[in-house]
mmCIF file of C-alpha atoms and ligand atoms in Angstrom:
data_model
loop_
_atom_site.group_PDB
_atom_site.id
_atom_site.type_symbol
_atom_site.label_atom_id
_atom_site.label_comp_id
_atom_site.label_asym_id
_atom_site.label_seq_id
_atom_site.Cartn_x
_atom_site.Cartn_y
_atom_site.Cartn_z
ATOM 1 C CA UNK A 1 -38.846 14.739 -1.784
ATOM 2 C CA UNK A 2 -37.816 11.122 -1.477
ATOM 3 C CA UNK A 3 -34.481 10.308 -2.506
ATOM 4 C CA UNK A 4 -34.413 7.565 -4.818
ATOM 5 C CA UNK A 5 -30.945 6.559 -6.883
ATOM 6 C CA UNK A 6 -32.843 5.236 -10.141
ATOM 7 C CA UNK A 7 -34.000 9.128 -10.703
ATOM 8 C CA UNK A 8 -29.909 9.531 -11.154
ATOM 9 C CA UNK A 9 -29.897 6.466 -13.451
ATOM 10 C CA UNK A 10 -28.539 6.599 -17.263
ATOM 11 C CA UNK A 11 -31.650 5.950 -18.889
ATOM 12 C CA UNK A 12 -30.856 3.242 -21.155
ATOM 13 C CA UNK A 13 -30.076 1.038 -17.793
ATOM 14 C CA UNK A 14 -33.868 1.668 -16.582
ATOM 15 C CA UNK A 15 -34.608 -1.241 -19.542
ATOM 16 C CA UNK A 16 -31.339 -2.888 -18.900
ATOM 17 C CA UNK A 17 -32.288 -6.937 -19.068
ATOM 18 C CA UNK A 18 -29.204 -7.812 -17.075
ATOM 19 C CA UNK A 19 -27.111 -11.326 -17.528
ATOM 20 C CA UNK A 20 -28.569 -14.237 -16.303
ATOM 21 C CA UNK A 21 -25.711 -16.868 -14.685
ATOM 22 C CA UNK A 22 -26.571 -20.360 -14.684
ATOM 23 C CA UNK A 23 -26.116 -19.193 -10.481
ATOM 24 C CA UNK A 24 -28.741 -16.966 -10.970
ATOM 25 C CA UNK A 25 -31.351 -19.528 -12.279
ATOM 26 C CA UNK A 26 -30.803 -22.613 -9.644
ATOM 27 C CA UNK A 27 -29.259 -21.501 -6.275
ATOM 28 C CA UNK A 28 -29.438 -25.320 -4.708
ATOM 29 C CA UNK A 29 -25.962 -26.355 -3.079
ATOM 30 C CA UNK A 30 -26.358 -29.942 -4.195
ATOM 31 C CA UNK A 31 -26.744 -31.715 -7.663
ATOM 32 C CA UNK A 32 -25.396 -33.168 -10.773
ATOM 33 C CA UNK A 33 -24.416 -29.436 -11.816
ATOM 34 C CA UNK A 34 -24.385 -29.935 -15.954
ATOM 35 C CA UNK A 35 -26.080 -26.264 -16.156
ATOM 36 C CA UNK A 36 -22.391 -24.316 -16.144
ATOM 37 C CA UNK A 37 -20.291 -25.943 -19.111
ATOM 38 C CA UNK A 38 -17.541 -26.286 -15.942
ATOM 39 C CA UNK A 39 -14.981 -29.144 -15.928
ATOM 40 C CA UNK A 40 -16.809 -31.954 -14.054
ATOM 41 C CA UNK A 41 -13.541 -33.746 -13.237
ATOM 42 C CA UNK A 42 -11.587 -30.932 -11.495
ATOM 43 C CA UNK A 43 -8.585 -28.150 -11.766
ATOM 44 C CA UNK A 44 -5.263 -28.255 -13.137
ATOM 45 C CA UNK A 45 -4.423 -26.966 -10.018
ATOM 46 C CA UNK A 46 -3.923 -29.011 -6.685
ATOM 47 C CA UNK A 47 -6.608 -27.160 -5.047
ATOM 48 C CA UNK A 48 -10.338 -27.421 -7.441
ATOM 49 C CA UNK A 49 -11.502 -24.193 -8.517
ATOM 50 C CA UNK A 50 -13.611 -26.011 -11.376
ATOM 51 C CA UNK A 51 -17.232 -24.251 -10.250
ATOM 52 C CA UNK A 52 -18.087 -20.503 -10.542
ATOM 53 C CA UNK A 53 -17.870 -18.809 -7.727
ATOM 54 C CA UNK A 54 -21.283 -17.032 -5.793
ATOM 55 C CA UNK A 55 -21.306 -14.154 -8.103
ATOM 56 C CA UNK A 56 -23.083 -11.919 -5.303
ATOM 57 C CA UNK A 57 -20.740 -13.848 -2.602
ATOM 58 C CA UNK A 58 -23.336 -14.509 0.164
ATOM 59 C CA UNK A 59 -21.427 -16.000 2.567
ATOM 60 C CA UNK A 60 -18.272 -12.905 2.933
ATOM 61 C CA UNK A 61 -20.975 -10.537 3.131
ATOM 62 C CA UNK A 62 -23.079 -12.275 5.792
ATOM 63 C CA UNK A 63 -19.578 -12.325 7.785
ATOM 64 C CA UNK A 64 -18.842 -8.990 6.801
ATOM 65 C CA UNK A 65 -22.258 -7.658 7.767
ATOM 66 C CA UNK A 66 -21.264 -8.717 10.975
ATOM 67 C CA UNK A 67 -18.155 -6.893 11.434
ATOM 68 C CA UNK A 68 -19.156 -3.825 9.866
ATOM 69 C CA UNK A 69 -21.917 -3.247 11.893
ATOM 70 C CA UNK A 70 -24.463 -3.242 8.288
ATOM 71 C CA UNK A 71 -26.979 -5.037 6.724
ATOM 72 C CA UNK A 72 -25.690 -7.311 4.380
ATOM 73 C CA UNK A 73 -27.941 -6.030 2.052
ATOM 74 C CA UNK A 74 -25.842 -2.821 2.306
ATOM 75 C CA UNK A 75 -22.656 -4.048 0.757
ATOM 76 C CA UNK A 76 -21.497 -4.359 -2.703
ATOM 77 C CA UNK A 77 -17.938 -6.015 -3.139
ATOM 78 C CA UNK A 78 -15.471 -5.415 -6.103
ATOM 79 C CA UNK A 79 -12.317 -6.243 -7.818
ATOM 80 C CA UNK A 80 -10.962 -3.497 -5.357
ATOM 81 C CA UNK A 81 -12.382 -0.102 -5.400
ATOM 82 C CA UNK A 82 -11.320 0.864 -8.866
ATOM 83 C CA UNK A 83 -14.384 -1.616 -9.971
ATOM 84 C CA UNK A 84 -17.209 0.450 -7.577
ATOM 85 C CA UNK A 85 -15.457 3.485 -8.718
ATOM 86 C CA UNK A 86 -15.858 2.822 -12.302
ATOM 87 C CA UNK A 87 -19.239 0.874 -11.721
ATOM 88 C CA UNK A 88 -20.901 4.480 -10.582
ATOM 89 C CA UNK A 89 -19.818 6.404 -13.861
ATOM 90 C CA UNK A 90 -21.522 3.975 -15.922
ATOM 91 C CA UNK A 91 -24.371 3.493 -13.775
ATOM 92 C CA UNK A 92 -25.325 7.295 -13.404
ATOM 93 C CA UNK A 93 -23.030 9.457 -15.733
ATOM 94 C CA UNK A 94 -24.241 9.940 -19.131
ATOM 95 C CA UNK A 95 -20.923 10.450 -21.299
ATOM 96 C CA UNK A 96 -20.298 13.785 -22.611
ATOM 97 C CA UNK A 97 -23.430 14.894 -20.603
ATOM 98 C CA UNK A 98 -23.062 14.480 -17.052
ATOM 99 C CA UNK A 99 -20.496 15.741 -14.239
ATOM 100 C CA UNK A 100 -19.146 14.994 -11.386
ATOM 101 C CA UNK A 101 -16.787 16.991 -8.859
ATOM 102 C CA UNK A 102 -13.405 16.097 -7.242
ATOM 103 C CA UNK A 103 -11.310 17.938 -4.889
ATOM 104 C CA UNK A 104 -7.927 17.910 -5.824
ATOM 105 C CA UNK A 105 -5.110 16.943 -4.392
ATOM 106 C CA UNK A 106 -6.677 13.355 -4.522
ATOM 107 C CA UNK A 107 -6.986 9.928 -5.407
ATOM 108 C CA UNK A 108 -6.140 9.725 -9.274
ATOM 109 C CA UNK A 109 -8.897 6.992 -10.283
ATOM 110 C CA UNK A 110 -11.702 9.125 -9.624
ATOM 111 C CA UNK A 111 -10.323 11.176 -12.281
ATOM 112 C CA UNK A 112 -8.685 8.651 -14.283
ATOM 113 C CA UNK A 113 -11.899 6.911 -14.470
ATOM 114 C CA UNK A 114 -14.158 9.962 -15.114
ATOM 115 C CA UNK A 115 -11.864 10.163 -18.508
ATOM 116 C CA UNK A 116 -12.549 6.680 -19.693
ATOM 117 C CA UNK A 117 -16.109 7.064 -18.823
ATOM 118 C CA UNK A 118 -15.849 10.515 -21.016
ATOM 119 C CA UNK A 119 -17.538 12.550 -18.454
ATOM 120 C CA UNK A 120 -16.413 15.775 -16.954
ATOM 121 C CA UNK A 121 -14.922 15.906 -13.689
ATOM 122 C CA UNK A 122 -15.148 19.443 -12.677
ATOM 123 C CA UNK A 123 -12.427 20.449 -9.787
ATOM 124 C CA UNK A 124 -12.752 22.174 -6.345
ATOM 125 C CA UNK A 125 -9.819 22.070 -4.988
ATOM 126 C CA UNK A 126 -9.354 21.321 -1.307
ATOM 127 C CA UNK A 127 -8.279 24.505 0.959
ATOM 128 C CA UNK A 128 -4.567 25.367 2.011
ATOM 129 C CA UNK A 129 -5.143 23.483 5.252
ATOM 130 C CA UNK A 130 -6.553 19.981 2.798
ATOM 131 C CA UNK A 131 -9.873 20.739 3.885
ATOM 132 C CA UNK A 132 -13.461 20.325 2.087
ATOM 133 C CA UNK A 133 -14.074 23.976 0.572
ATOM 134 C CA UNK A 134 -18.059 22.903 1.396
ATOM 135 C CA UNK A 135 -18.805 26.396 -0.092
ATOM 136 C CA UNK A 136 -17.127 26.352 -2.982
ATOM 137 C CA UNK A 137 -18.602 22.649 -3.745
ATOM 138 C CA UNK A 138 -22.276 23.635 -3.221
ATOM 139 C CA UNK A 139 -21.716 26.760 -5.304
ATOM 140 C CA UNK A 140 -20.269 23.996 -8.223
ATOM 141 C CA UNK A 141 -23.484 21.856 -7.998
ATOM 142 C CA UNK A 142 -25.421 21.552 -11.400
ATOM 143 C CA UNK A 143 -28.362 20.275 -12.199
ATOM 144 C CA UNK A 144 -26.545 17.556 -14.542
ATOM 145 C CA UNK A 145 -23.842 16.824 -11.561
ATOM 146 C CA UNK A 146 -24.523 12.996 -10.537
ATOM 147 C CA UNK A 147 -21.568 12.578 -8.285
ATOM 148 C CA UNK A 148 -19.183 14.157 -5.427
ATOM 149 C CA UNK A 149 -16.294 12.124 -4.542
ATOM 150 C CA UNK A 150 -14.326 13.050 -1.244
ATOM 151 C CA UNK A 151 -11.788 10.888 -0.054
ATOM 152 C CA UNK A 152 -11.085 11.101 4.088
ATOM 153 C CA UNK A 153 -8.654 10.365 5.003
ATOM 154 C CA UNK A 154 -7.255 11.673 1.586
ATOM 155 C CA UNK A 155 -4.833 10.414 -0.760
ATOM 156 C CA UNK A 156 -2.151 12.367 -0.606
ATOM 157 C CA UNK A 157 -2.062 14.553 1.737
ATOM 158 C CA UNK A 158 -3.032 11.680 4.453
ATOM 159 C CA UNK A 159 -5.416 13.820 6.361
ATOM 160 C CA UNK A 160 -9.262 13.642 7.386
ATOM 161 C CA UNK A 161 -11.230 16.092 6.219
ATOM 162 C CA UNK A 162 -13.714 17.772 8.785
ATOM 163 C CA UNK A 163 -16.615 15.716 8.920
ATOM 164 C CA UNK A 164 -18.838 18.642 9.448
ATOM 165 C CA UNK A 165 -18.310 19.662 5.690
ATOM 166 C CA UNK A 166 -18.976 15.733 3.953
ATOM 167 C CA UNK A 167 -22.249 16.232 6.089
ATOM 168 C CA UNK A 168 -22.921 19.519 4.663
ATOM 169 C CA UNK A 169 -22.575 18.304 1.465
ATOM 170 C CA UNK A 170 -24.618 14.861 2.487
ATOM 171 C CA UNK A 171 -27.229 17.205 3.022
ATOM 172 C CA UNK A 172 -26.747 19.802 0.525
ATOM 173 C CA UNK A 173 -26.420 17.805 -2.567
ATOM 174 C CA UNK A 174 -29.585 15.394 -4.036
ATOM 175 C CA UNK A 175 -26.960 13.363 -5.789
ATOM 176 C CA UNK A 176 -24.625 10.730 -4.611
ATOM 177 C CA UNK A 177 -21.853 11.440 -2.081
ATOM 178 C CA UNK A 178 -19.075 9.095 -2.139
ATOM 179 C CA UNK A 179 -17.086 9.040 0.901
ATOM 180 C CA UNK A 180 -14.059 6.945 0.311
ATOM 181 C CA UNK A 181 -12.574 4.934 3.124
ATOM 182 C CA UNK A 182 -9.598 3.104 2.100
ATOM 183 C CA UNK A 183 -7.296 4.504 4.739
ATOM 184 C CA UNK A 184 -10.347 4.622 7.404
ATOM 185 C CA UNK A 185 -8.511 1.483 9.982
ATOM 186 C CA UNK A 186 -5.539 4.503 10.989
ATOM 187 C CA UNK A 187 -8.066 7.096 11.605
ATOM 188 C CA UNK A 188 -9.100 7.720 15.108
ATOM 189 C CA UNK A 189 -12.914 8.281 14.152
ATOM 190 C CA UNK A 190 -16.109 5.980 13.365
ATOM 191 C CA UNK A 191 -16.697 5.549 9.444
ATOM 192 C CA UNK A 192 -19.018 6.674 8.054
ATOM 193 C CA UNK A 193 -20.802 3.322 7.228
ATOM 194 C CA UNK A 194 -22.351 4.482 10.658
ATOM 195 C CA UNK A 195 -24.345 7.007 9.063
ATOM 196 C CA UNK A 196 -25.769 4.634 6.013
ATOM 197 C CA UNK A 197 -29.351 5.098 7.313
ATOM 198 C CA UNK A 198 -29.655 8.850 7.471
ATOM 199 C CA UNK A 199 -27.987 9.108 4.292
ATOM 200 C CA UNK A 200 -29.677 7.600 1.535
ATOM 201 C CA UNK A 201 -27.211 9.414 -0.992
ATOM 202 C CA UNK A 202 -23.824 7.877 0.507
ATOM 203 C CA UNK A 203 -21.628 6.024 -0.460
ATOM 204 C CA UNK A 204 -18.915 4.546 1.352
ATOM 205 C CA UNK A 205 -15.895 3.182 -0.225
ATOM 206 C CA UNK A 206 -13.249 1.073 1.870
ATOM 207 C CA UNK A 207 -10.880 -1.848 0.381
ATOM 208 C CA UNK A 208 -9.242 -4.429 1.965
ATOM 209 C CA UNK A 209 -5.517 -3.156 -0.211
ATOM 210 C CA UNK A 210 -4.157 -1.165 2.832
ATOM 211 C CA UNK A 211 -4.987 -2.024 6.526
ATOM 212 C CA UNK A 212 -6.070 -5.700 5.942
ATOM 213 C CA UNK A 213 -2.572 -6.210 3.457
ATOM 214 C CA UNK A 214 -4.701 -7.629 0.653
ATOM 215 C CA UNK A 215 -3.616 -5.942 -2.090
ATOM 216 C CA UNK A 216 -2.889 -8.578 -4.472
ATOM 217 C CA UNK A 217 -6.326 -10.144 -3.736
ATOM 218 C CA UNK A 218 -8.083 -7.240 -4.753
ATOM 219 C CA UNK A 219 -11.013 -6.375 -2.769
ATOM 220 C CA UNK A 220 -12.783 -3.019 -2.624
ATOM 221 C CA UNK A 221 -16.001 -2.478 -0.405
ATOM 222 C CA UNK A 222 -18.909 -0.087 -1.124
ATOM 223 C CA UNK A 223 -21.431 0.339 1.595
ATOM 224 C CA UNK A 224 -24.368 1.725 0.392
ATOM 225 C CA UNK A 225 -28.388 1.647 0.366
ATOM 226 C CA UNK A 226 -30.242 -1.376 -1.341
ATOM 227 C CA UNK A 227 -31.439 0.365 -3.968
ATOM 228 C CA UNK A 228 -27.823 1.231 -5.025
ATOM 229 C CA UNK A 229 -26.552 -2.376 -4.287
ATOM 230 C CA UNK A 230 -29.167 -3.650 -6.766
ATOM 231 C CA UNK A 231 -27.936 -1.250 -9.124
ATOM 232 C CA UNK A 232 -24.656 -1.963 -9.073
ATOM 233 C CA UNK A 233 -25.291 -5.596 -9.426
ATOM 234 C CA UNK A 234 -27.206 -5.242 -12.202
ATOM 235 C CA UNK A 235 -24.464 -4.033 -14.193
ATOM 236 C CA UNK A 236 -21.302 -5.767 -12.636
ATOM 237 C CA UNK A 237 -19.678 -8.233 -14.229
ATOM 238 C CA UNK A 238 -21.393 -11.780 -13.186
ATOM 239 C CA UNK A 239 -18.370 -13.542 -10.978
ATOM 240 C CA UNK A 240 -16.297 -10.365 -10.156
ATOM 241 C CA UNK A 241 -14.542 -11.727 -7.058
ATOM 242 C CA UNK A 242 -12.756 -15.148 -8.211
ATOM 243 C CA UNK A 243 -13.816 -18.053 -5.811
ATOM 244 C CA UNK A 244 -9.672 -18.032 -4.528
ATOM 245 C CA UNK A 245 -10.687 -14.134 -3.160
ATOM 246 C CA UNK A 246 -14.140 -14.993 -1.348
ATOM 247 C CA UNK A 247 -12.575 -18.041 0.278
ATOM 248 C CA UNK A 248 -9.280 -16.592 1.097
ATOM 249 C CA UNK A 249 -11.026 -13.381 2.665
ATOM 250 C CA UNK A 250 -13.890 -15.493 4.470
ATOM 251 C CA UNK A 251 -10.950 -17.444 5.962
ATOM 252 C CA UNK A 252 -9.114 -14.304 7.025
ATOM 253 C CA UNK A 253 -12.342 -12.795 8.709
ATOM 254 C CA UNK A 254 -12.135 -15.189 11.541
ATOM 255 C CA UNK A 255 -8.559 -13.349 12.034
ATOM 256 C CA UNK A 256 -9.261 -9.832 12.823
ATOM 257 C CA UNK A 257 -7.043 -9.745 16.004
ATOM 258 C CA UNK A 258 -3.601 -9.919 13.193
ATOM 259 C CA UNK A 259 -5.377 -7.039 11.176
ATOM 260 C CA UNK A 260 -6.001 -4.576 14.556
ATOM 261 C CA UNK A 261 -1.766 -6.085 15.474
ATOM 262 C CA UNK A 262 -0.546 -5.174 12.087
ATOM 263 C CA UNK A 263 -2.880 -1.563 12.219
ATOM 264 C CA UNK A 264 -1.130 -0.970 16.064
ATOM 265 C CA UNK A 265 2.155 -1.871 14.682
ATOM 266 C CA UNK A 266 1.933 1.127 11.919
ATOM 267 C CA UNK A 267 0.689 3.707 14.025
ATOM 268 C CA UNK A 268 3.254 3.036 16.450
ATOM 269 C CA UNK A 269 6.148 3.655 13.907
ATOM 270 C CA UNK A 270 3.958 6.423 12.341
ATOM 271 C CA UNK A 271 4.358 8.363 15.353
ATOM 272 C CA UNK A 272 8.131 7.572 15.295
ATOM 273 C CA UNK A 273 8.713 8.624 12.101
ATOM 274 C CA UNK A 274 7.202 12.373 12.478
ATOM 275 C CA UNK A 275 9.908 13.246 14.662
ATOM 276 C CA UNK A 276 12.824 11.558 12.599
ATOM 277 C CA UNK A 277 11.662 13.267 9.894
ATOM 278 C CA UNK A 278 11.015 17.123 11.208
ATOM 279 C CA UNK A 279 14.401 16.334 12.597
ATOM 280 C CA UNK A 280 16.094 16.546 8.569
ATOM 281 C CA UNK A 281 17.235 19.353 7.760
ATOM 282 C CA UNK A 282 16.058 18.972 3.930
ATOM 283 C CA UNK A 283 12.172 18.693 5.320
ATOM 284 C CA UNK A 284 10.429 21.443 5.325
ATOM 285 C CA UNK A 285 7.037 20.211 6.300
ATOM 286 C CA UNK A 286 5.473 17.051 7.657
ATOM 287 C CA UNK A 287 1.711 17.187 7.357
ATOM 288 C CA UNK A 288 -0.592 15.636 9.806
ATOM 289 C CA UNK A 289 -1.990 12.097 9.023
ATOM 290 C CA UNK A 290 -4.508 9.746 9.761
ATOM 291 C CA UNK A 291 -3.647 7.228 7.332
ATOM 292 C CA UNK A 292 -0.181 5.102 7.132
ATOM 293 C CA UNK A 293 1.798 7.674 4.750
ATOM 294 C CA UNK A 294 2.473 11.148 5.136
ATOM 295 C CA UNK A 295 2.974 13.899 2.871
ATOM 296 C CA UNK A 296 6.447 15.549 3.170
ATOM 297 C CA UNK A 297 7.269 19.112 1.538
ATOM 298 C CA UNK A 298 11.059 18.701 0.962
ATOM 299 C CA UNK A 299 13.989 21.244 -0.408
ATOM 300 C CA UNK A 300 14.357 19.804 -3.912
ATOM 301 C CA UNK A 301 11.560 16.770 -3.242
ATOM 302 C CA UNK A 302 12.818 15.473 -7.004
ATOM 303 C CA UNK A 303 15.878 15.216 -6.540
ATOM 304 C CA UNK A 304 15.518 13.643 -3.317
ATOM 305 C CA UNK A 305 12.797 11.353 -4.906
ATOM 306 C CA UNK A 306 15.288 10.201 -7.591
ATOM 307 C CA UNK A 307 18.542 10.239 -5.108
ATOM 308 C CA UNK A 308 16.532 7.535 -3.274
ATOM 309 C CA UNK A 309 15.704 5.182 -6.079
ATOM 310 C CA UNK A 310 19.299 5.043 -6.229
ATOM 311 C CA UNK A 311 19.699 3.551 -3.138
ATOM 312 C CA UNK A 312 16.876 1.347 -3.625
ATOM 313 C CA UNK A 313 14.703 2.865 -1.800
ATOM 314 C CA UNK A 314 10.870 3.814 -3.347
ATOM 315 C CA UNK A 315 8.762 6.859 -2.513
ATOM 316 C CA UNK A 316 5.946 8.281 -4.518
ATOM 317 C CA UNK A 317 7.382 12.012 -5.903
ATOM 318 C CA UNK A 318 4.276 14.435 -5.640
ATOM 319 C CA UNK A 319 5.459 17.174 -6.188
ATOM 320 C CA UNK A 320 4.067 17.860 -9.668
ATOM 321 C CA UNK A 321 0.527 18.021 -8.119
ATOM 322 C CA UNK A 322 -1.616 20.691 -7.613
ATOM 323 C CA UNK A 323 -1.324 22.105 -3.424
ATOM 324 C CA UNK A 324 1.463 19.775 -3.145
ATOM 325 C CA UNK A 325 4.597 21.634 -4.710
ATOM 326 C CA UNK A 326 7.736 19.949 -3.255
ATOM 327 C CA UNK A 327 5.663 17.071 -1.730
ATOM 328 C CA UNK A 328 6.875 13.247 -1.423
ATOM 329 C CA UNK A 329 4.553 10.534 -0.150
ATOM 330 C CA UNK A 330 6.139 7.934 2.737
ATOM 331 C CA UNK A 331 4.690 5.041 3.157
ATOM 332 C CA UNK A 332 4.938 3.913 6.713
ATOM 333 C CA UNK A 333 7.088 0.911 6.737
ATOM 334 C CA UNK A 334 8.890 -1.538 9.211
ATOM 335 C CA UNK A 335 10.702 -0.265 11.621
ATOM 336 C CA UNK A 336 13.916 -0.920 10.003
ATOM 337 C CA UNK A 337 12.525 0.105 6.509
ATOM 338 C CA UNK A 338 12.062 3.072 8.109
ATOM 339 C CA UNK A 339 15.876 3.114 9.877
ATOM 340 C CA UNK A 340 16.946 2.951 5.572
ATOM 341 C CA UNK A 341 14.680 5.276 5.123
ATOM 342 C CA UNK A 342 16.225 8.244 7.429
ATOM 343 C CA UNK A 343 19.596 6.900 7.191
ATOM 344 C CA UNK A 344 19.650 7.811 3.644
ATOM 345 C CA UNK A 345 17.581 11.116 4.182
ATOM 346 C CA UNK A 346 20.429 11.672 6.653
ATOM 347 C CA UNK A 347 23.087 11.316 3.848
ATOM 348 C CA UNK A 348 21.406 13.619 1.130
ATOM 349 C CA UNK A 349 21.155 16.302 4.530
ATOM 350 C CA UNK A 350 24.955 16.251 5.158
HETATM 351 C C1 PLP B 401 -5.311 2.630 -2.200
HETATM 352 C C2 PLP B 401 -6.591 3.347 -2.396
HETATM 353 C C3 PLP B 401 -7.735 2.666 -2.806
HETATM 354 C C4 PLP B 401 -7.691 1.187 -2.995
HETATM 355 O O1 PLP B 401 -7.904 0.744 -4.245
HETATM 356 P P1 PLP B 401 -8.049 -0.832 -4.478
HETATM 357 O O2 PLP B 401 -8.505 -0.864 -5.890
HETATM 358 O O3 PLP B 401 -9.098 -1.328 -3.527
HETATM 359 O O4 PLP B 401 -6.729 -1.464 -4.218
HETATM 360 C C5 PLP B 401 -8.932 3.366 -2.928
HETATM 361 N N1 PLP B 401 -8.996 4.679 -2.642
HETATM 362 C C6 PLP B 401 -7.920 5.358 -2.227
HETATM 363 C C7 PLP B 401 -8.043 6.777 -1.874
HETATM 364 C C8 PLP B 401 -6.683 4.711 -2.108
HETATM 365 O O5 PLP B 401 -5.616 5.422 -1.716
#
């Protein structure tokens, strides 16, 4: 049986007549634009920003295309990944009718967002070792389950999981497969973007928040087939990415050699931090990553958590969630954020 994504759609979309943007109507470059209601003089701002921006932005994903190794066709952009991620409930999850699964420990939005969409997310939790329980998922499958999300490497335990088991589940599961990405630039493995064609149910997530240091831009990536790029569209709003984003990022494209510097620059004080940290006597545990944090199972993580803040220095306290009792997440910082970092670790040891 063909896979085809509109089977999963909610059915009041199949009649959806979406918005039409004055963009949408005449794409021409030159005019007297009076189609728009825009301010025909300019910005209050030194820079103009007057026009509405491309609202499917052409241009970044031609470029993008390029350096991803898709078709351009194959990308959907968002107001980072929390706007894909809350896109697909609304697209394919009827509330109060349809599922989808998580694996906990993970990223909170799939979650968070399943809740505002009021539709179940059922948990599987990942194994002891953070791993896909690919068994345990299949067995969870129902026929009114529209969406699996795995994140690799995951958020927070900072590890892949074994690619073997998202393909099990690629193949195992007739509805879509979300693999998300975001940490993808510190793993030492291809994405999964690579895989687009025999897939027709994945979906990858990546975002340029982390490895690219775009956070404040916001800009999430979904790569994806057609069919579910036209879907998405269809009910995005019109000019999600502001005109400042698209330009800034198309700019920053021709820069990739800073991105792979900053990326080598992290990994390099990832790997000195392991030791440093194994070397504290109030660590317990530092897992294996292959993103730029790593989950730590401390003596008394809280109290270390809050001892910090007191010396002005931030980590994210995890150890309220489920498989990660006693667990704090580090950020890998600059080398001397890092030096703070231990020194104070140091202090709460003695
Ligand atoms: C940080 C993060 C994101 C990024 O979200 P944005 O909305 O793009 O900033 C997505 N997924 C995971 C797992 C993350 O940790």
């Amino acid at each position: 049986m063909m896979f085809n994504p509109t089977d999963l759609l909610r059915p009041h979309l199949k009649q959806l007549v979406p918005y039409s943007s004055a963009r949408d109507d005449y794409k021409g470059k030159d005019g007297v634009f009076l189609d728009a209601n825009e301010n025909p003089i300019g910005s209050i701002t030194e820079e103009n920003w007057n026009r509405y921006p491309d609202p499917y932005q052409l241009e970044l994903k031609a470029k993008l295309a390029e350096i991803k190794g898709v078709n351009a066709e194959q990308i959907f952009l968002g107001n980072g990944s929390d706007e894909p991620i809350d896109l697909l409930y609304r697209a394919f999850c009827e509330p109060q009718t349809d599922e989808v699964i998580i694996n906990p420990p993970t990223y909170g939005m799939y979650k968070v967002s399943a809740d505002i969409n009021n539709v179940k997310a059922k948990e599987v939790l990942l194994t002891n070792q953070y791993d896909l329980d690919s068994q345990a998922l299949l067995s969870a499958i129902q026929p009114n389950t529209k969406i699996i999300w795995i994140c690799s490497p995951n958020n927070p335990t900072g590890n892949d999981v074994s690619l073997e088991k998202i393909e099990i589940i690629l193949k195992g599961f007739q509805g879509l497969v979300v693999v998300d990405e975001a940490y993808i630039d510190f793993a030492d493995r291809p994405s999964f973007t690579t895989r687009l064609n025999e897939f027709p149910n994945l979906i990858v997530l990546q975002t340029m928040s982390k490895a690219w240091g775009l956070a404040s831009l916001r800009l999430g990536m979904a790569f994806c087939s057609p069919e579910i790029v036209a879907i998405l569209n269809r009910i995005k709003p019109p000019y999600n990415l502001s005109g400042l984003t698209q330009r800034t990022v198309l700019n920053a494209l021709n820069n990739l050699e800073k991105k792979d510097q900053m990326v080598a620059e992290i990994l390099e004080n990832r790997e000195g931090l392991q030791n440093e940290l194994e070397a504290l006597e109030i660590v317990k545990r530092v897992y294996p990553t292959d993103s730029n944090f790593y989950l730590v199972k401390m003596k008394d993580a809280k109290e270390v958590y809050l001892k910090l803040i007191e010396k002005q220095v931030i980590l994210r306290d995890r150890s309220k969630v489920v498989l990660c009792e006693d667990g704090i997440r580090i950020t890998i910082g600059t080398k001397k954020e890092n030096k703070k970092l231990i020194e104070e670790l140091k202090k709460l040891s003695n």
